[in-house]
PDB file of C-alpha atoms in Angstrom:
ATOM      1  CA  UNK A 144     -19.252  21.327 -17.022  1.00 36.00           C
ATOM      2  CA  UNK A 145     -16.707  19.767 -15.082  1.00 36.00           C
ATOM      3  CA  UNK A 146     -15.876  19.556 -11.274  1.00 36.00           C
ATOM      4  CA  UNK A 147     -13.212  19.220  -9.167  1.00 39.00           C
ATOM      5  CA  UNK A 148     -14.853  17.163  -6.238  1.00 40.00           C
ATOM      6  CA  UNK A 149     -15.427  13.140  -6.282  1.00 48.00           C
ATOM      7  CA  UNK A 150     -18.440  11.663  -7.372  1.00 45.00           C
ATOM      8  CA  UNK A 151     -19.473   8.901  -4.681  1.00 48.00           C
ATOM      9  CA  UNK A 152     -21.962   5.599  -5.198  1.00 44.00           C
ATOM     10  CA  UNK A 153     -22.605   3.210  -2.531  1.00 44.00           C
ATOM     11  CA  UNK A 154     -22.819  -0.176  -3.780  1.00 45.00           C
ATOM     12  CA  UNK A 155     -22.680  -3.814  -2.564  1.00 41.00           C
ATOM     13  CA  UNK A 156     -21.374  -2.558   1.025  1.00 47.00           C
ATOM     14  CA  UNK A 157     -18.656   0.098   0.110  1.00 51.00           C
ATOM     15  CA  UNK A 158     -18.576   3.486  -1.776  1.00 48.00           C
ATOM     16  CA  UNK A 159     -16.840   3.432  -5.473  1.00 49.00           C
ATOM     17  CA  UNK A 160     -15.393   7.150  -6.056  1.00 52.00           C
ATOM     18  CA  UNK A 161     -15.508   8.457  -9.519  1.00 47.00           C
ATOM     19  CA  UNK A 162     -11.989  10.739  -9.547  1.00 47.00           C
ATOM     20  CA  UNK A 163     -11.293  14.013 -11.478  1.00 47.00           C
ATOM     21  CA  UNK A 164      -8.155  13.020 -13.729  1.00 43.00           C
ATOM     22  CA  UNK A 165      -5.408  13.278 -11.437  1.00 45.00           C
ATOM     23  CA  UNK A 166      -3.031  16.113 -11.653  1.00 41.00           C
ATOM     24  CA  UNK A 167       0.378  15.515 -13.012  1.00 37.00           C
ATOM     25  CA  UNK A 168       2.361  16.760 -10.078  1.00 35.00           C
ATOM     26  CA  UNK A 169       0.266  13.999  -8.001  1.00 36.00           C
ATOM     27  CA  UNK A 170       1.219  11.706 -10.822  1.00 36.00           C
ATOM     28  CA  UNK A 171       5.063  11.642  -9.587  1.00 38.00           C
ATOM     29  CA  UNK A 172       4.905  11.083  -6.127  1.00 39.00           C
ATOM     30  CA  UNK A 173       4.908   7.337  -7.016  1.00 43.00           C
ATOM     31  CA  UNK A 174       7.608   7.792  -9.760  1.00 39.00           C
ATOM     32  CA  UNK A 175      10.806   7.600  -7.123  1.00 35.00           C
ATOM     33  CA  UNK A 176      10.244  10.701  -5.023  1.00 33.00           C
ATOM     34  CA  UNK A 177      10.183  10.511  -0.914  1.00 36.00           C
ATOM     35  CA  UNK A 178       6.697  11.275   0.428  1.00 36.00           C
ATOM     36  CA  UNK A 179       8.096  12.688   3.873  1.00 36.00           C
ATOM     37  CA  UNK A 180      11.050  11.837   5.793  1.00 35.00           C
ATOM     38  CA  UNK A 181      11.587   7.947   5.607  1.00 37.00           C
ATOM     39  CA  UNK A 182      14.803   5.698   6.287  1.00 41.00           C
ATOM     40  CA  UNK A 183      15.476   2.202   7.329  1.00 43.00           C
ATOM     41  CA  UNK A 184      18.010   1.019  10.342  1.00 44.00           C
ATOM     42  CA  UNK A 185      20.704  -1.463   9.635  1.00 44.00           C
ATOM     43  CA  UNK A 186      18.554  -4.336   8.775  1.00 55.00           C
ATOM     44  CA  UNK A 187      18.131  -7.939   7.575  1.00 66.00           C
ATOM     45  CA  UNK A 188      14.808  -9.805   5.972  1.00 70.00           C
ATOM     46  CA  UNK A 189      12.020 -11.108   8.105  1.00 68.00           C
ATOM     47  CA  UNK A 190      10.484 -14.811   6.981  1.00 64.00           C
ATOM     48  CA  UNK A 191       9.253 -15.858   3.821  1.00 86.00           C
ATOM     49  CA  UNK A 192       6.575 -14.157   2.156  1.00 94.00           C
ATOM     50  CA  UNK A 193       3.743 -15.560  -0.456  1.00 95.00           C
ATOM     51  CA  UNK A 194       1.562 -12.585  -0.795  1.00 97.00           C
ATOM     52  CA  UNK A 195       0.851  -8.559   0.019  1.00 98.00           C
ATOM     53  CA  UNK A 196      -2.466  -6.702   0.404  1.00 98.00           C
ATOM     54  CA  UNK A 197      -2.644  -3.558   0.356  1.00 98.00           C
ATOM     55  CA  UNK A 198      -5.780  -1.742   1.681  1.00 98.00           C
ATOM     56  CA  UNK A 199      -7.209   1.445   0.599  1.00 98.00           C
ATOM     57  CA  UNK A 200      -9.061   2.366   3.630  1.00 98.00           C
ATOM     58  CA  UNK A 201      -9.897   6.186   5.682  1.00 98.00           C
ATOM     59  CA  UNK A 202     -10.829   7.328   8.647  1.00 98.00           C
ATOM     60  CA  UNK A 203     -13.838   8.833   7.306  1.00 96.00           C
ATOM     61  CA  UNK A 204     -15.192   6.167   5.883  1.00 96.00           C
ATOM     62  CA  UNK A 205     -18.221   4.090   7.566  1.00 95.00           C
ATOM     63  CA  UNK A 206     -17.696   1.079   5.146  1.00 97.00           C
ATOM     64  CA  UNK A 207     -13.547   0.508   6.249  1.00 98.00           C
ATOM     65  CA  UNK A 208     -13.793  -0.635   9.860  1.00 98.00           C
ATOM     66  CA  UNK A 209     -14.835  -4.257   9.220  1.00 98.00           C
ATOM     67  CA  UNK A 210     -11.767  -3.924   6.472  1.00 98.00           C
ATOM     68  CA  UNK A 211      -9.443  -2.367   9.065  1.00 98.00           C
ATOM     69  CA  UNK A 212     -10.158  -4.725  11.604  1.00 98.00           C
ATOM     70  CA  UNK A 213      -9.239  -7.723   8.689  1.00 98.00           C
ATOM     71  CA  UNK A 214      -6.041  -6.180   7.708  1.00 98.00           C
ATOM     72  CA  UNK A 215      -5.292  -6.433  11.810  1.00 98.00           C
ATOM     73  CA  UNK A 216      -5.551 -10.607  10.828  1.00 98.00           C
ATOM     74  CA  UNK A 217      -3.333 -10.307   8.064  1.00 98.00           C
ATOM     75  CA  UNK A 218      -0.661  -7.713   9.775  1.00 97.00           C
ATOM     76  CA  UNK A 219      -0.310 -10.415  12.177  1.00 97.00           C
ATOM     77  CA  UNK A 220       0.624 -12.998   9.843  1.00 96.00           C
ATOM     78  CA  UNK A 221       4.258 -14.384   8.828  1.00 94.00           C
ATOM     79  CA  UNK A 222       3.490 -15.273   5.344  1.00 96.00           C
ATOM     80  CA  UNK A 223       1.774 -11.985   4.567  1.00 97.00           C
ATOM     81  CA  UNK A 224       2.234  -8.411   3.655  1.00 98.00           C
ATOM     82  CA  UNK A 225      -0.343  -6.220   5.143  1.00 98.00           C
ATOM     83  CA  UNK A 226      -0.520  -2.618   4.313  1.00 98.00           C
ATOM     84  CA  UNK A 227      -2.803   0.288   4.795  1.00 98.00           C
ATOM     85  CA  UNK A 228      -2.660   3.170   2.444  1.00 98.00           C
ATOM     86  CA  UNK A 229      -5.111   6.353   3.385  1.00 98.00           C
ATOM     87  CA  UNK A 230      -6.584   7.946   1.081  1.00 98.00           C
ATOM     88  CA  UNK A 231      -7.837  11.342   1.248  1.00 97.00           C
ATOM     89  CA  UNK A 232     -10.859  11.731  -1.140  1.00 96.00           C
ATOM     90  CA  UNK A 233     -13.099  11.623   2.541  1.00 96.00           C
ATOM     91  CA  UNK A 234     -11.663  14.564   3.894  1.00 95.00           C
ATOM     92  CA  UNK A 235     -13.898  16.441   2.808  1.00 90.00           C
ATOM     93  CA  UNK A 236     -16.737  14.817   4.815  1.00 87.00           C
ATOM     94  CA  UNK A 237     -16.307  16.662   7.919  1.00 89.00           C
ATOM     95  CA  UNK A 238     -13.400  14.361   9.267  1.00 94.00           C
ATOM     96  CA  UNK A 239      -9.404  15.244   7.705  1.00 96.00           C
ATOM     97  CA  UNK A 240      -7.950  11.743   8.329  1.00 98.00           C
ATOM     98  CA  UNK A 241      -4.638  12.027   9.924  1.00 97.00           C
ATOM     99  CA  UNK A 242      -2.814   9.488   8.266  1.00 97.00           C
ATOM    100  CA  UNK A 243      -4.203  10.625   4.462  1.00 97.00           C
ATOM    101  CA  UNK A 244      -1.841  11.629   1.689  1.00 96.00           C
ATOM    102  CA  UNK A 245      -2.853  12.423  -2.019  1.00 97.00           C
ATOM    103  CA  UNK A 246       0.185  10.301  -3.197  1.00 97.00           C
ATOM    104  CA  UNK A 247      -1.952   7.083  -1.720  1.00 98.00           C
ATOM    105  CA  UNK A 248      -5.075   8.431  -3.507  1.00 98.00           C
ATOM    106  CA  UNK A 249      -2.980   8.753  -6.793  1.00 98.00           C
ATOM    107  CA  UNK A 250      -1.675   4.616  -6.243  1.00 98.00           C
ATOM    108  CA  UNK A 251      -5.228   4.103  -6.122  1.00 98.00           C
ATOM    109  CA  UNK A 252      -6.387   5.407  -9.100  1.00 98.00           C
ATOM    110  CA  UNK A 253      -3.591   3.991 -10.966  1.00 98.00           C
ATOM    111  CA  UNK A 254      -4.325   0.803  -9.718  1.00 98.00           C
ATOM    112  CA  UNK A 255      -8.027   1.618 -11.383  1.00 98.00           C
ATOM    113  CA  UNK A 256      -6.207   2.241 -14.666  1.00 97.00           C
ATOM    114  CA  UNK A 257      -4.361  -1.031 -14.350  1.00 98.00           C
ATOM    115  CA  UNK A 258      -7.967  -2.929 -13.841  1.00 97.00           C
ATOM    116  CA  UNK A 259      -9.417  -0.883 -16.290  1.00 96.00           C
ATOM    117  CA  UNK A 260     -11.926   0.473 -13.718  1.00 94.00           C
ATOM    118  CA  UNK A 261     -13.423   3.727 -13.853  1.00 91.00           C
ATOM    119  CA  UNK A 262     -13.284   4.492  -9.856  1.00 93.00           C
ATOM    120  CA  UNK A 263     -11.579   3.635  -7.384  1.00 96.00           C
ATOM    121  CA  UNK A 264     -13.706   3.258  -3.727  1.00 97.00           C
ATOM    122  CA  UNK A 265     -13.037   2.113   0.058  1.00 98.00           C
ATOM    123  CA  UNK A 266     -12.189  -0.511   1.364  1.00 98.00           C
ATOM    124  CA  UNK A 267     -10.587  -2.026  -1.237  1.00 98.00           C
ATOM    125  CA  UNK A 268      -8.043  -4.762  -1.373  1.00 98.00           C
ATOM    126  CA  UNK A 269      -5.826  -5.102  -3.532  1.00 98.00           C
ATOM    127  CA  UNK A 270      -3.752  -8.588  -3.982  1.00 98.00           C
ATOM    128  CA  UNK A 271      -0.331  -8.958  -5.251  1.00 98.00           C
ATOM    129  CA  UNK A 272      -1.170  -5.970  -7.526  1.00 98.00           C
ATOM    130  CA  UNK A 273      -2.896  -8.024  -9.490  1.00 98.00           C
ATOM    131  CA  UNK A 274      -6.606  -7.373  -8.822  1.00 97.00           C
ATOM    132  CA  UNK A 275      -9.073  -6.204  -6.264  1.00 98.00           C
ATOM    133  CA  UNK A 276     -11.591  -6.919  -4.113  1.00 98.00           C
ATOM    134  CA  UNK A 277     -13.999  -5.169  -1.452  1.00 98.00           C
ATOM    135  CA  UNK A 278     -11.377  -5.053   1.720  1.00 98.00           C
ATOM    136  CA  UNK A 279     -14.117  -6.325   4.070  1.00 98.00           C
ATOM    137  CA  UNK A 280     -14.256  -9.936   2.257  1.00 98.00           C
ATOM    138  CA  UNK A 281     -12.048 -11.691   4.177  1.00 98.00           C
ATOM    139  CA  UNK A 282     -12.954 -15.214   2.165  1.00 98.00           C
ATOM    140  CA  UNK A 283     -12.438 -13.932  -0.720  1.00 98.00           C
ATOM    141  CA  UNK A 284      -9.321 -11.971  -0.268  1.00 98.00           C
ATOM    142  CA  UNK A 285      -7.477 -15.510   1.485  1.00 98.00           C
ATOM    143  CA  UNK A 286      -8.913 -17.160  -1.675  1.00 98.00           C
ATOM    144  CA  UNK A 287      -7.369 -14.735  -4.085  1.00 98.00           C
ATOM    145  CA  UNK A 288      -4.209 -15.346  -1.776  1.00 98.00           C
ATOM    146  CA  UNK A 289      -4.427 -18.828  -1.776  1.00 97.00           C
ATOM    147  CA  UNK A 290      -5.264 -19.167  -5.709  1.00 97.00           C
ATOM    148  CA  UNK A 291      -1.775 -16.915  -6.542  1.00 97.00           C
ATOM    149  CA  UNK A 292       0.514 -18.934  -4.484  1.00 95.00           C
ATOM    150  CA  UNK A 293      -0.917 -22.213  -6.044  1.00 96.00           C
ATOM    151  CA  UNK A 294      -0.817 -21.021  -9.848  1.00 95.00           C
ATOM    152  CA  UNK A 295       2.588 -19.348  -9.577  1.00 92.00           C
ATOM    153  CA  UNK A 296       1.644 -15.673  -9.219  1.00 93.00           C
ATOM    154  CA  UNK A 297       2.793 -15.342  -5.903  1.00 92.00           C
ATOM    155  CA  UNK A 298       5.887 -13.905  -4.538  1.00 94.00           C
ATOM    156  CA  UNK A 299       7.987 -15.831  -7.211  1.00 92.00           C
ATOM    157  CA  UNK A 300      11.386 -13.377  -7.040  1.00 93.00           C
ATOM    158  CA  UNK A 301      13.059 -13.637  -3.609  1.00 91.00           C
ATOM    159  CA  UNK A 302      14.698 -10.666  -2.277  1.00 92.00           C
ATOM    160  CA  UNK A 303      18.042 -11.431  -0.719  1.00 92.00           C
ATOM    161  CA  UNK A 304      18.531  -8.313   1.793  1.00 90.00           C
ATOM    162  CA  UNK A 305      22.784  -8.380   4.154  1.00 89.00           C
ATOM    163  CA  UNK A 306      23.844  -5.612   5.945  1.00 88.00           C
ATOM    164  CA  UNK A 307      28.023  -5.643   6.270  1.00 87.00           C
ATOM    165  CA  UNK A 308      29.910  -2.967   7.351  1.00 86.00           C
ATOM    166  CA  UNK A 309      27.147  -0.241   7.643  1.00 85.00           C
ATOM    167  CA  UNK A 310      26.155  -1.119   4.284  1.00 89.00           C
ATOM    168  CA  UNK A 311      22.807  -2.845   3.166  1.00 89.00           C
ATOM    169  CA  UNK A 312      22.979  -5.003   0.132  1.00 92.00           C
ATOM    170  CA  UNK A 313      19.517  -5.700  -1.781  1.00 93.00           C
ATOM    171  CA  UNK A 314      19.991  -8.369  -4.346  1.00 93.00           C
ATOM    172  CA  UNK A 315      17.905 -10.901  -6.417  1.00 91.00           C
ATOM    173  CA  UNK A 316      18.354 -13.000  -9.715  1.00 83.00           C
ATOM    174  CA  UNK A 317      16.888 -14.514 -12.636  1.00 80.00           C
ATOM    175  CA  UNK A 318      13.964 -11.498 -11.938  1.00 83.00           C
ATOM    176  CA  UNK A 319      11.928 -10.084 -14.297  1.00 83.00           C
ATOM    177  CA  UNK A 320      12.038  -6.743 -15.601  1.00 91.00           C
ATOM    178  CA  UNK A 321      10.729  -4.259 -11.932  1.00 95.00           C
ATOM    179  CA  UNK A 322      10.881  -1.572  -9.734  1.00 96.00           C
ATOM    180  CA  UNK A 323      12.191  -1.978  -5.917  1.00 95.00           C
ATOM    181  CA  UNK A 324      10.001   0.321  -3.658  1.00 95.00           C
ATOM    182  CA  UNK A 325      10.819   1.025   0.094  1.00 93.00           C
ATOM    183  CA  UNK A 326       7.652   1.217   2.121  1.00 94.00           C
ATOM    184  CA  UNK A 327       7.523   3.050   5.435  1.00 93.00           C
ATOM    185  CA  UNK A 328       5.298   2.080   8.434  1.00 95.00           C
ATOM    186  CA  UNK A 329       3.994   2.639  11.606  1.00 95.00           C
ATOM    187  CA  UNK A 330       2.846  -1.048  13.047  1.00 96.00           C
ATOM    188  CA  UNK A 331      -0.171   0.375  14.858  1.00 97.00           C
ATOM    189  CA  UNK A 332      -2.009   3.674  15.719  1.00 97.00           C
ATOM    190  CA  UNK A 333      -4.756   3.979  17.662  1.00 98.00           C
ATOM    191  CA  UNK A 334      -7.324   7.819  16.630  1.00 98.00           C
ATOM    192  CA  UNK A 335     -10.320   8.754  18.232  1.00 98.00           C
ATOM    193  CA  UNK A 336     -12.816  10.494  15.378  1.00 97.00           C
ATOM    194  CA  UNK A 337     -14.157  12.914  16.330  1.00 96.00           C
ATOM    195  CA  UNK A 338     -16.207  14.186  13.410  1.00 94.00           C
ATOM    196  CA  UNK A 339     -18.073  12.372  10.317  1.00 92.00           C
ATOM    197  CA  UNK A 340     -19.145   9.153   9.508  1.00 93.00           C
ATOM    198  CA  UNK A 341     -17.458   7.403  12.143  1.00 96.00           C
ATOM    199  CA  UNK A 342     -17.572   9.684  15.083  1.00 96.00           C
ATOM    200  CA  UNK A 343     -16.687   8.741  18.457  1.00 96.00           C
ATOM    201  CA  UNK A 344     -15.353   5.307  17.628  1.00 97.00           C
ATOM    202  CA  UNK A 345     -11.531   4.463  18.440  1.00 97.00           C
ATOM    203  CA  UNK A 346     -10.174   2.387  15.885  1.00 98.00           C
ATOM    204  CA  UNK A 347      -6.172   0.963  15.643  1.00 98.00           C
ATOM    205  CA  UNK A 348      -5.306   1.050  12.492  1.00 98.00           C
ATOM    206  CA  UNK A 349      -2.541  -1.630  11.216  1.00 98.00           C
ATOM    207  CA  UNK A 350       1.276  -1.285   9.186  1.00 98.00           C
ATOM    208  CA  UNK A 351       0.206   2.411   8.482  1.00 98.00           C
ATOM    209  CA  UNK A 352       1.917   3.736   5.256  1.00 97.00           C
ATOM    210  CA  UNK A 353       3.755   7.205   5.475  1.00 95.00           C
ATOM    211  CA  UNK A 354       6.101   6.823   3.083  1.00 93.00           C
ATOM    212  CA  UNK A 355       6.997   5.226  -0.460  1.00 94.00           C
ATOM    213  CA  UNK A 356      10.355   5.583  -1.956  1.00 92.00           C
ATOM    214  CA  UNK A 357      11.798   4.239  -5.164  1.00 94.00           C
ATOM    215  CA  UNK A 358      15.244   2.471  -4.562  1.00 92.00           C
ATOM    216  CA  UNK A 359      15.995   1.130  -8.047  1.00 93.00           C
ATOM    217  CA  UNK A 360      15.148  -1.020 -11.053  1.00 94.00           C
ATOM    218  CA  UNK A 361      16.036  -4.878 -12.310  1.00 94.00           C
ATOM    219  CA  UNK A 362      18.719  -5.078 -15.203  1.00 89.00           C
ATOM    220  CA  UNK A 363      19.327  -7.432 -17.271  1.00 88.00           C
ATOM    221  CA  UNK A 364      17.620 -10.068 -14.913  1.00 90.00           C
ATOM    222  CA  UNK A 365      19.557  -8.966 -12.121  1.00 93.00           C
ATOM    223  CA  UNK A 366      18.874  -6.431  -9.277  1.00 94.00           C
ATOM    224  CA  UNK A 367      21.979  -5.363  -6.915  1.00 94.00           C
ATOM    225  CA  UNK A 368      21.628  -2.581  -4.882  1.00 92.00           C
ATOM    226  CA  UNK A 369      23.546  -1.466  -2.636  1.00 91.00           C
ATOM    227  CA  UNK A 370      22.822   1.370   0.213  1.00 84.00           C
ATOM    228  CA  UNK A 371      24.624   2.836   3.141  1.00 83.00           C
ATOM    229  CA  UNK A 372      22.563   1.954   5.996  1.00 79.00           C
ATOM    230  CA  UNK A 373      23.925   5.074   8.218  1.00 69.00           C
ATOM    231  CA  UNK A 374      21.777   7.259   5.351  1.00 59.00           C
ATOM    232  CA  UNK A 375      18.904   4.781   5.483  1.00 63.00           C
ATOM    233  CA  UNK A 376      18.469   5.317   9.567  1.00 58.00           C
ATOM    234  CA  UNK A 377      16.158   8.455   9.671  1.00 62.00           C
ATOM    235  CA  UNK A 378      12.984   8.586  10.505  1.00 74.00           C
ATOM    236  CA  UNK A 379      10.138   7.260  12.921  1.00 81.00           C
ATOM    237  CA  UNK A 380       8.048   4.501  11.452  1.00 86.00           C
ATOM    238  CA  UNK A 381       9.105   1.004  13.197  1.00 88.00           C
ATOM    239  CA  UNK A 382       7.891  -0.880  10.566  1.00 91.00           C
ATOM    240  CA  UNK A 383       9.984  -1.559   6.700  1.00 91.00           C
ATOM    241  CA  UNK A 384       9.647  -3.386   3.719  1.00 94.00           C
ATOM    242  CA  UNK A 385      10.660  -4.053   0.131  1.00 94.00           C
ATOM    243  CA  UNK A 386       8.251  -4.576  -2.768  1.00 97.00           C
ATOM    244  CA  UNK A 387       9.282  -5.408  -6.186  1.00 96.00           C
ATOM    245  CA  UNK A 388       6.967  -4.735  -8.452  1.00 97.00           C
ATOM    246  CA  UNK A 389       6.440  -4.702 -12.394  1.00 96.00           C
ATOM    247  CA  UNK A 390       4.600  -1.662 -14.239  1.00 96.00           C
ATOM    248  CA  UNK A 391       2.281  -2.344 -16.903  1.00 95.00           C
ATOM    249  CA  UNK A 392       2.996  -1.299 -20.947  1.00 94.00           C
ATOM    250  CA  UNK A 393       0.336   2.213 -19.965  1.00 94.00           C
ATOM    251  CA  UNK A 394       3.211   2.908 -16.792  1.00 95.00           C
ATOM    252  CA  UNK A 395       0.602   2.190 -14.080  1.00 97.00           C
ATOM    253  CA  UNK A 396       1.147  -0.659 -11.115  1.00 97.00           C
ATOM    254  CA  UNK A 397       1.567  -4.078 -12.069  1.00 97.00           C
ATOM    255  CA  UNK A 398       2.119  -7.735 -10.429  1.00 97.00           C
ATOM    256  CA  UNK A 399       4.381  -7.506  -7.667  1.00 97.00           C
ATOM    257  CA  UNK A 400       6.622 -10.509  -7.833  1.00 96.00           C
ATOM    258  CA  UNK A 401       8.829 -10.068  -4.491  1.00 95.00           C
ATOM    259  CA  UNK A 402       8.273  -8.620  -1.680  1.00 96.00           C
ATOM    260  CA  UNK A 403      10.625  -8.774   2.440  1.00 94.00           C
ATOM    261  CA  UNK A 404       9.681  -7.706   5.930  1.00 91.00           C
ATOM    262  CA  UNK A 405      13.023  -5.604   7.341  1.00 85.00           C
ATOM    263  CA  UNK A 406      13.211  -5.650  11.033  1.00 74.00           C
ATOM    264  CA  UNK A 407      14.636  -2.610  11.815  1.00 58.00           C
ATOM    265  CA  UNK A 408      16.778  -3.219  15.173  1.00 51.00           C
ATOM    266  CA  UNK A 409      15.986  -0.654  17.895  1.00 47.00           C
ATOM    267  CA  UNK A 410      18.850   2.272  17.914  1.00 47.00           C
TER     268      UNK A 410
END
C-alpha cells in the first residue's frame, strides 16, 4: 500500500517527515529553472562571507519559532548567510503557509539524499551544505560554523561580482568544479497565523526565499559570467545573493564553497 501524504515523528524537539519519492517535475525546479519572477538591480558584493545556513522552517510548524527567531541572529550578521526556505509538507495541518513552495521541499529532501537520511523534518539547519542540525541549536550550529572556517571548509572560492556599463560581471578563479545559484529574498515579513499549530502568534520571519535561479557553471577552474543588469532588475524581493555550490557524484546538493551578499541599490 502506498500513500501520498507525509509520515511525521516528533523527536528530540522537532518533527522528522518521512517523504513520498518526490515527483520528477518537482525534481527540476532546482535544476536552473526560475521559481517565480526574480531579478537583481545593478549591483556590487556586500562584505566577506565565511559561512551560509539555510533553514528549513514553516509557518505551521510549532517546533520552528525558537529556529526562526535564531536565523533573525544570524540574518543580522556580516560574516553570515542566513536563509529561510518554506517548506510546504505542513500545509496540510490546517494552516497553508504563505511563503511555502514545493521547489524548497524538493532542496530539502535532496539535501536528505546527500546525508543519506531517510526524512527530512523542521527546523533544520543546514551548514555550508555540508550537514545538518536541529535549527533551534544555536551552539551547535555557531560550532559547526566555527569548526568549517577553521578546517578549510568554509567559503574558500571568493566571488568577484562589477557592474560596468549596465552589465554585471560574476567572476572567480582557481574554483572547483560548481554551480552559481541566484537566490531571491525578502529581508523580513511579518504573518499573523491564524489557523494550526501556531495560531494567533505574529512571527517576522528573516531573508525569506522566493526564488532560486541557476546562472551558470565553473569551467575549467574558472567561472566568468557575465549578465545585463537592465534584464536582472525585475522583481520585488530587496534582498540578493550568489551561492556557489558543488553537486555530489548521485546529482543532489553538495558543499557550497562561495557564497556574496548583492546590495541591490534602490531604483
Amino acid at each position: 500500500m502506498t500513500t501520498s501524504l507525509p509520515v511525521l515523528f516528533f523527536l528530540h524537539g522537532c518533527f522528522i517527515v518521512f517523504l513520498p519519492k518526490p515527483r520528477r517535475s518537482v525534481l527540476n525546479l532546482f535544476a536552473g529553472v526560475t521559481l517565480f519572477g526574480m531579478g537583481l538591480a545593478p549591483a556590487v558584493a556586500e562584505s566577506k562571507l565565511t559561512g551560509v545556513v539555510e533553514m528549513f522552517t514553516s509557518q505551521g510548524c510549532s517546533s520552528c519559532p525558537p529556529a526562526d527567531k535564531l536565523l533573525e541572529k544570524y540574518a543580522a550578521r556580516d560574516d553570515v548567510l542566513a536563509l529561510s526556505f518554506h517548506v510546504d509538507y505542513w500545509n496540510y495541518l490546517g494552516w497553508q503557509d504563505t511563503f511555502s513552495h514545493a521547489g524548497f521541499t524538493e532542496r530539502q529532501y535532496r539535501y536528505a539524499a546527500s546525508f543519506k537520511r531517510r526524512g527530512v523534518y523542521t527546523p533544520q539547519a543546514v551548514i555550508n551544505g555540508r550537514t545538518h542540525v536541529v535549527g533551534s541549536r544555536g551552539q551547535e550550529v555557531e560550532g559547526l560554523l566555527q569548526a568549517y572556517r577553521d578546517g578549510g571548509k568554509g567559503l574558500t572560492a571568493d566571488l568577484n561580482v562589477r557592474q560596468s556599463d549596465g552589465v554585471v560581471r560574476i567572476s572567480s578563479t582557481g574554483t572547483q568544479s560548481a554551480t552559481l545559484w541566484l537566490v531571491s529574498y525578502h529581508t523580513a515579513r511579518s504573518v499573523d497565523i491564524e489557523r494550526g499549530e501556531n495560531r494567533g502568534k505574529r512571527i517576522t520571519y528573516h531573508n525569506v526565499v522566493r526564488d532560486v535561479s541557476m546562472l551558470g557553471m565553473v569551467k575549467d577552474g574558472v567561472l566568468d559570467i557575465s549578465l545585463p543588469a537592465a534584464e536582472l532588475g525585475r522583481g520585488d524581493a530587496d534582498g540578493k545573493a550568489l551561492l556557489l555550490q558543488q553537486t555530489t557524484p548521485s546529482g543532489t546538493p553538495g558543499p557550497i564553497i562561495g557564497a556574496a551578499r548583492i546590495k541591490v541599490p534602490a531604483s
